[in-house]
mmCIF file of C-alpha atoms in Angstrom:
data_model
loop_
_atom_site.group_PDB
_atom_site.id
_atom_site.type_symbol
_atom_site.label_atom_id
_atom_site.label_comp_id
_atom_site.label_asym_id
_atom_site.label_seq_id
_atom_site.Cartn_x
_atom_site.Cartn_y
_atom_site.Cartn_z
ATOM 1 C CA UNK N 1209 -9.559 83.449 46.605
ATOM 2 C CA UNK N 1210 -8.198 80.968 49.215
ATOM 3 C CA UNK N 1211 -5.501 81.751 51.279
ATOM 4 C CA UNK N 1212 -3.442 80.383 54.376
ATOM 5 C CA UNK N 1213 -1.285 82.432 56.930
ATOM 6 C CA UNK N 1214 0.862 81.316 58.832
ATOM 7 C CA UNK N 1215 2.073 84.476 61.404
ATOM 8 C CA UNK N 1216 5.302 83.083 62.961
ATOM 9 C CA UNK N 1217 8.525 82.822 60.861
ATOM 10 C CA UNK N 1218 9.974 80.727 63.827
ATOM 11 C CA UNK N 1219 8.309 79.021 67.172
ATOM 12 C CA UNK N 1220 10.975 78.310 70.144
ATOM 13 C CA UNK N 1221 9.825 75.782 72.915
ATOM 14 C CA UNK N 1222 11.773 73.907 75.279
ATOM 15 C CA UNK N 1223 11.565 69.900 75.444
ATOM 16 C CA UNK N 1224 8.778 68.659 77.688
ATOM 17 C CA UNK N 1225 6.538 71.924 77.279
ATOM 18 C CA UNK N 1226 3.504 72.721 75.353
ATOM 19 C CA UNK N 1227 3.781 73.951 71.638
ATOM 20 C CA UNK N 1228 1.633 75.360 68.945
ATOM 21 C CA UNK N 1229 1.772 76.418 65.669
ATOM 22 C CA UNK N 1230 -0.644 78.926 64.636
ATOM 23 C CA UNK N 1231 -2.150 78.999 60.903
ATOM 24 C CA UNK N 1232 -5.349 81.313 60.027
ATOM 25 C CA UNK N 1233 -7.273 80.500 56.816
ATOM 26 C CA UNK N 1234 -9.570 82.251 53.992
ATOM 27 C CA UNK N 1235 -11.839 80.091 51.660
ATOM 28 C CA UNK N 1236 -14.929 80.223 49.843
ATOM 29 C CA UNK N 1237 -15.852 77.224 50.113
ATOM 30 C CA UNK N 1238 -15.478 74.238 52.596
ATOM 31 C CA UNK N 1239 -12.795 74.888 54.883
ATOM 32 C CA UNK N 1240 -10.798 71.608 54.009
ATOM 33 C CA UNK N 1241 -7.096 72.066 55.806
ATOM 34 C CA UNK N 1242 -4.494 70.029 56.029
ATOM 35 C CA UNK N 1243 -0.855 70.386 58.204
ATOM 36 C CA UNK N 1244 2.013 68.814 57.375
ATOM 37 C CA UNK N 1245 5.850 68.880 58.690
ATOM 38 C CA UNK N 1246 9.304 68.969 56.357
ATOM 39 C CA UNK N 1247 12.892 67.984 57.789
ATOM 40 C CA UNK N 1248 15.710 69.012 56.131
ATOM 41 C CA UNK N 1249 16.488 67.496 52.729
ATOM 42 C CA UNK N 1250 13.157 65.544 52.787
ATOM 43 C CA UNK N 1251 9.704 65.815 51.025
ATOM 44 C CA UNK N 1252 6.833 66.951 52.864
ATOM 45 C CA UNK N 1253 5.038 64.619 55.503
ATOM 46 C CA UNK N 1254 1.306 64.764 56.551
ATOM 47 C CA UNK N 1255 0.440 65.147 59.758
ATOM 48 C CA UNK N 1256 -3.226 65.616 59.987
ATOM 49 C CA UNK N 1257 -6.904 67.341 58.490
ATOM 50 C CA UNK N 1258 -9.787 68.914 58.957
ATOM 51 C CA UNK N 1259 -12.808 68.055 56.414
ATOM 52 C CA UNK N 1260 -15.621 67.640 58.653
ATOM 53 C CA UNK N 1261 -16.746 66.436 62.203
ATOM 54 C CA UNK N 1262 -15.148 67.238 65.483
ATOM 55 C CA UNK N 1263 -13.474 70.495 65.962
ATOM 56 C CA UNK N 1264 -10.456 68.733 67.649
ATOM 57 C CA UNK N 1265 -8.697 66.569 64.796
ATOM 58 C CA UNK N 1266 -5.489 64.289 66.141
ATOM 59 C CA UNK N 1267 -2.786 62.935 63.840
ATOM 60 C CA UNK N 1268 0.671 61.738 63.900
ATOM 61 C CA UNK N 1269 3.404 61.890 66.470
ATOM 62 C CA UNK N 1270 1.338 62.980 68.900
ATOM 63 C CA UNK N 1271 0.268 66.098 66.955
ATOM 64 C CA UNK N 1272 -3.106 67.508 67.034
ATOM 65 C CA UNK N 1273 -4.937 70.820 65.523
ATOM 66 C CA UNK N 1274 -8.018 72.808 66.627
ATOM 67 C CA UNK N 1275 -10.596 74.382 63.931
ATOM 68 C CA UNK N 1276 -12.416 77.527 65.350
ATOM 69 C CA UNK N 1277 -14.708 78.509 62.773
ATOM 70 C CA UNK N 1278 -15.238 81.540 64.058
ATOM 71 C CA UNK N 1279 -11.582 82.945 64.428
ATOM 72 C CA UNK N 1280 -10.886 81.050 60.705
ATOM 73 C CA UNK N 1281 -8.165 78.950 62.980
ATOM 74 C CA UNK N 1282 -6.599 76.118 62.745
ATOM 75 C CA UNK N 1283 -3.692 75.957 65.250
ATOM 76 C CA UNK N 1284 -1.072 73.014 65.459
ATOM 77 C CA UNK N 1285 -0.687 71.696 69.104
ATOM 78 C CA UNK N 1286 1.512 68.928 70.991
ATOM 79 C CA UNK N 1287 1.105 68.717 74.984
ATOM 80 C CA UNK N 1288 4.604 68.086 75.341
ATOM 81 C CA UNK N 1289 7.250 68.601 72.688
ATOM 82 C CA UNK N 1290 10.463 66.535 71.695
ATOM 83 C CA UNK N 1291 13.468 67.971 70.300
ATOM 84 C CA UNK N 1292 12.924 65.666 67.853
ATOM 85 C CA UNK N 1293 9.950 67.486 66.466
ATOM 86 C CA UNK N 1294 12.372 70.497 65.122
ATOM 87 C CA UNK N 1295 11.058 71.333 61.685
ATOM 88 C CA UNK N 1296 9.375 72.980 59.401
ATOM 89 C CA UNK N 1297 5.925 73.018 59.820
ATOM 90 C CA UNK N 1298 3.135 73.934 56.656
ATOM 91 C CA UNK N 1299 -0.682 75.073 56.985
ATOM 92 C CA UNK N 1300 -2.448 74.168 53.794
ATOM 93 C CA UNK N 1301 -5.841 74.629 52.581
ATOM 94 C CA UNK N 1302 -8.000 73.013 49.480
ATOM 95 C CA UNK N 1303 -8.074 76.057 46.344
ATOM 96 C CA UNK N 1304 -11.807 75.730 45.474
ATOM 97 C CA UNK N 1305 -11.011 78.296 42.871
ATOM 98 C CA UNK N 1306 -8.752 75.373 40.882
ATOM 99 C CA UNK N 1307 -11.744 73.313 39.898
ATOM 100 C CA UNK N 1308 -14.040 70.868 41.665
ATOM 101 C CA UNK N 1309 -11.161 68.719 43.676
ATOM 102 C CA UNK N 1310 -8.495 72.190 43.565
ATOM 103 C CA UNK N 1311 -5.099 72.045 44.895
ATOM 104 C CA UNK N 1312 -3.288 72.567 47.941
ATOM 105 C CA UNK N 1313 -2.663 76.550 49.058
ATOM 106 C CA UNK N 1314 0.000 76.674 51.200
ATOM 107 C CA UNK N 1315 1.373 78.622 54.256
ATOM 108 C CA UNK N 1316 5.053 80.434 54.114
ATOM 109 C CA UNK N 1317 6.048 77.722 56.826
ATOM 110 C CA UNK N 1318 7.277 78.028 60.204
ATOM 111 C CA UNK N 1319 10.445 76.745 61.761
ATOM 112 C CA UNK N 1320 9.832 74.873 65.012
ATOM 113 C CA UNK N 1321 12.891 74.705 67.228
ATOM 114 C CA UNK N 1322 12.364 72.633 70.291
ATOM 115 C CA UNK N 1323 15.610 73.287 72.710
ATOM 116 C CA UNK N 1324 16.935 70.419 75.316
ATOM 117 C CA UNK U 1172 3.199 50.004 50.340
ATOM 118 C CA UNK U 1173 6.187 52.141 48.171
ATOM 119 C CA UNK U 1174 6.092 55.739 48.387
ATOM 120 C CA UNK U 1175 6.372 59.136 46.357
ATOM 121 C CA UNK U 1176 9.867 58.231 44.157
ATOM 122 C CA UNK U 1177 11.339 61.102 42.588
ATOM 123 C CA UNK U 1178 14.238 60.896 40.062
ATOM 124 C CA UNK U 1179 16.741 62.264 39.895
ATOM 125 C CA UNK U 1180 17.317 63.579 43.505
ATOM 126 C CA UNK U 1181 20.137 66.205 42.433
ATOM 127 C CA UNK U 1182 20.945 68.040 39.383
ATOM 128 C CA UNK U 1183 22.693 70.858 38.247
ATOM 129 C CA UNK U 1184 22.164 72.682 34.725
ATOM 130 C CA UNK U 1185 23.347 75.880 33.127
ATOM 131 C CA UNK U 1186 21.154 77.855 31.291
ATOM 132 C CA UNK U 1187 19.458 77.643 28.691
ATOM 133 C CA UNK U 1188 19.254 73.803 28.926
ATOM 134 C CA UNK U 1189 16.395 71.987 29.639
ATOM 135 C CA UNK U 1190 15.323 69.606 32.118
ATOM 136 C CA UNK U 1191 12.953 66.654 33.063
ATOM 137 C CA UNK U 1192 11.905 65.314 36.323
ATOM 138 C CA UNK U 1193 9.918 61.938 36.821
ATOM 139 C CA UNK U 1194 8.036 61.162 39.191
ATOM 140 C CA UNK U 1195 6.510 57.372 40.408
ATOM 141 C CA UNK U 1196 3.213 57.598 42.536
ATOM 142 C CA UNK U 1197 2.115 55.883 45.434
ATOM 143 C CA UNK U 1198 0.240 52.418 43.895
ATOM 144 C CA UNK U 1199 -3.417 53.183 42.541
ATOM 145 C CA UNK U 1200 -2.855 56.666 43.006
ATOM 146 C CA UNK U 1201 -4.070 58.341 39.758
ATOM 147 C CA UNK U 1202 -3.459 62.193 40.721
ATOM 148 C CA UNK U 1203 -0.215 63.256 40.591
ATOM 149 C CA UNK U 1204 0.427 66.905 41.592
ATOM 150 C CA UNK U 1205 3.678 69.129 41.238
ATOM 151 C CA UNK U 1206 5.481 71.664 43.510
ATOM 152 C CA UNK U 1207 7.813 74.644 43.044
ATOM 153 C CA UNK U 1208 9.452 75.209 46.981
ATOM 154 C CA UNK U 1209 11.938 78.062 47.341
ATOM 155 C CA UNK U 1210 13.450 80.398 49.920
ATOM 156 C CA UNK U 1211 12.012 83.259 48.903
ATOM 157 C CA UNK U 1212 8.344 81.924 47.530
ATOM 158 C CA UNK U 1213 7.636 79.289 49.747
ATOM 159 C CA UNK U 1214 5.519 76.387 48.041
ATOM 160 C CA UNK U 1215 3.978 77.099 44.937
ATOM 161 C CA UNK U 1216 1.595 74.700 42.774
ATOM 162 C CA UNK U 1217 2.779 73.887 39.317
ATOM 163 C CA UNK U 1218 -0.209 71.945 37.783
ATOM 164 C CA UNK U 1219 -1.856 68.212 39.224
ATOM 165 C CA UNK U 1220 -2.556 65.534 36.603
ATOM 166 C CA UNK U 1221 -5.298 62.783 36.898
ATOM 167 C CA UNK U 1222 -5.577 59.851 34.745
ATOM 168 C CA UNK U 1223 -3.346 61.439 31.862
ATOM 169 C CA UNK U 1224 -5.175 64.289 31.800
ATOM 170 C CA UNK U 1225 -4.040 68.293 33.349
ATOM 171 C CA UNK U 1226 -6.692 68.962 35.860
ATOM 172 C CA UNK U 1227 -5.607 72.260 37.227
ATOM 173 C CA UNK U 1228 -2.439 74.680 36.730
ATOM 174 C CA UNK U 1229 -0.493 77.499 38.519
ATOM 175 C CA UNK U 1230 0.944 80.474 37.224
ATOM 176 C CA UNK U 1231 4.128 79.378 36.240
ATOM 177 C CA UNK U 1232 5.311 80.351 32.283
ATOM 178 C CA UNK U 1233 4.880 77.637 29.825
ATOM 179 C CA UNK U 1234 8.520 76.776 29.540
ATOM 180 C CA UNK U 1235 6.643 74.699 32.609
ATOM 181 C CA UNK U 1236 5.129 71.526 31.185
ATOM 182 C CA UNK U 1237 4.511 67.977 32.483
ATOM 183 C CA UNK U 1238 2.194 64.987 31.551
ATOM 184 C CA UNK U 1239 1.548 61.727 33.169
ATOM 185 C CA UNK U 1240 1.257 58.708 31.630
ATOM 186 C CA UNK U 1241 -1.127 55.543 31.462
ATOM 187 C CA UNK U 1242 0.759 53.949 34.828
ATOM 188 C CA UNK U 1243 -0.202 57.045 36.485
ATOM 189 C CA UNK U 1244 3.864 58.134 36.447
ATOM 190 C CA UNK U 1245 4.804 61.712 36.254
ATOM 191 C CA UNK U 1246 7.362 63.967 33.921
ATOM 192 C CA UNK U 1247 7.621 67.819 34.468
ATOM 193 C CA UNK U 1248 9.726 69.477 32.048
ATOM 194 C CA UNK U 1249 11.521 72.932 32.271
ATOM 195 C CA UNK U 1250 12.892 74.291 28.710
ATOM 196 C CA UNK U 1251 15.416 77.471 28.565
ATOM 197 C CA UNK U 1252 16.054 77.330 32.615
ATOM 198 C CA UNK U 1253 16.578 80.780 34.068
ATOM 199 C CA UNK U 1254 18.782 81.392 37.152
ATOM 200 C CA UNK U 1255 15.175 81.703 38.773
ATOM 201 C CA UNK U 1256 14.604 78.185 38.289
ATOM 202 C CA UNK U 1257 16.748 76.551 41.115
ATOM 203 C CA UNK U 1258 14.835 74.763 43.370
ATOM 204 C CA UNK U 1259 12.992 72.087 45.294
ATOM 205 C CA UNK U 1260 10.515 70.620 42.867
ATOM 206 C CA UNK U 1261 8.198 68.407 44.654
ATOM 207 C CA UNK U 1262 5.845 65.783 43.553
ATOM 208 C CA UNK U 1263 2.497 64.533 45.515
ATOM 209 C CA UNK U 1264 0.319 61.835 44.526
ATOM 210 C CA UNK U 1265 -3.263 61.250 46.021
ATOM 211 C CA UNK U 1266 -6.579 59.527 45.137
ATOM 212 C CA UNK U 1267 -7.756 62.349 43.767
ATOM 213 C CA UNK U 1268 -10.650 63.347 45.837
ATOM 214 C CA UNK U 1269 -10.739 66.887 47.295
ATOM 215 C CA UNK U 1270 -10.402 65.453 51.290
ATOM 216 C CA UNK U 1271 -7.591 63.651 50.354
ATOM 217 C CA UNK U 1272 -4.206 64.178 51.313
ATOM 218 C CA UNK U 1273 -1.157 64.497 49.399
ATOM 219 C CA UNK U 1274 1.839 62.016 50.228
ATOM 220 C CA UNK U 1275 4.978 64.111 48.841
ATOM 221 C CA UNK U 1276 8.309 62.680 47.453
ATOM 222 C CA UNK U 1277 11.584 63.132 48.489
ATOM 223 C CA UNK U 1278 12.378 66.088 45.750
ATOM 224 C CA UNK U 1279 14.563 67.175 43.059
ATOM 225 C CA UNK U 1280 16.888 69.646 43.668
ATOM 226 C CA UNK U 1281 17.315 71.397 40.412
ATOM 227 C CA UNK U 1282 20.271 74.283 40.518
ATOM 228 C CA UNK U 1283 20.647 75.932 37.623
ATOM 229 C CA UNK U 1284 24.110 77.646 36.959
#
């Protein structure tokens, strides 16, 4: 069965340094994963994916997330983090188990607070 | 290029009622897929519908239905609500294809009293 963890309840930067958001994965299949970020009262937003290609995948507002293969990894970065960016922040994979295009398996979250 | 719209945003129901939630894909989107997001559960998969048809389903009870119509737009329905049932219920529409991503709505925020 697929499954995503996502070890941090709650990630605490200050503005202007590095983040990351760590998310560890178990498929089957084809490791197809997928992050995405939810502000209060609002739907979910995507940020970025893995399918295929280069290990190093960039996406929206800066974001970007690195897939290690070997460590089943695929960790949410920014170089330098806004306080704007305060969310929650979701690690999903692709269910293989639901059928040929499956669903999304997601994480438990984590909150991102980014501190002036 | 309209989003996700999800109607209504807010509602509140005893139990024992019922309850139906639309949704309105993205244009030429013909998978629409719904979400159960709590506290305490996190975000759980209800089923995912592609051109009218149920494609895959979670483990939710069958007072848990939905279809999706000929326009591609979306109904979930929740008969004899439980306490249980208040939530964020989320709707996603994508092409369909397993590398494709989801674009989620804005919600409905079902409390049930």
């Amino acid at each position: 069965a697929q499954s995503v963890a996502q070890p941090e309840d709650q990630v605490n930067v200050a503005e202007g340094n590095p983040l990351t958001v760590k998310c560890t994965y178990s498929v089957s299949g084809n490791p197809y994963l997928f992050w995405y970020v939810q502000y209060p009262n609002r739907g979910l937003q995507f940020l970025l994916k893995y399918i295929t290609g280069d290990n190093l995948v960039k996406g929206s507002y800066g974001f970007e997330a690195e897939f290690n293969k070997s460590q089943t990894s695929f960790h949410l970065k920014k170089p330098s983090a806004l306080v704007s960016d305060s969310a929650l922040y979701f690690c999903a994979v692709r269910d293989w188990d639901g059928g040929s295009q499956g669903n999304l398996i997601f994480g438990k979250g984590t909150k991102l607070s980014v501190k002036p | 290029k309209a989003g996700v719209t999800q109607t209504p945003r807010y509602l509140i129901k005893t139990r024992g009622q019922q309850v139906t939630l639309s949704c309105s894909p993205i244009s030429g989107h013909r998978s629409v897929s719904w979400y159960q997001q709590t506290p305490g559960q996190g975000l759980q998969f209800l089923f995912e519908y592609f051109s009218e048809t149920q494609r895959n389903k979670g483990n939710f009870p069958g007072r848990f239905s939905g279809r999706q119509f000929s326009n591609s737009r979306s109904e979930m329905n929740v008969s004899t609500l439980e306490l249980g049932d208040s939530a964020l219920y989320l709707c996603a529409s994508s092409q369909g294809t397993s590398g494709g991503e989801l674009f989620f709505g804005e919600g409905s925020r079902l409390t049930v009293l």
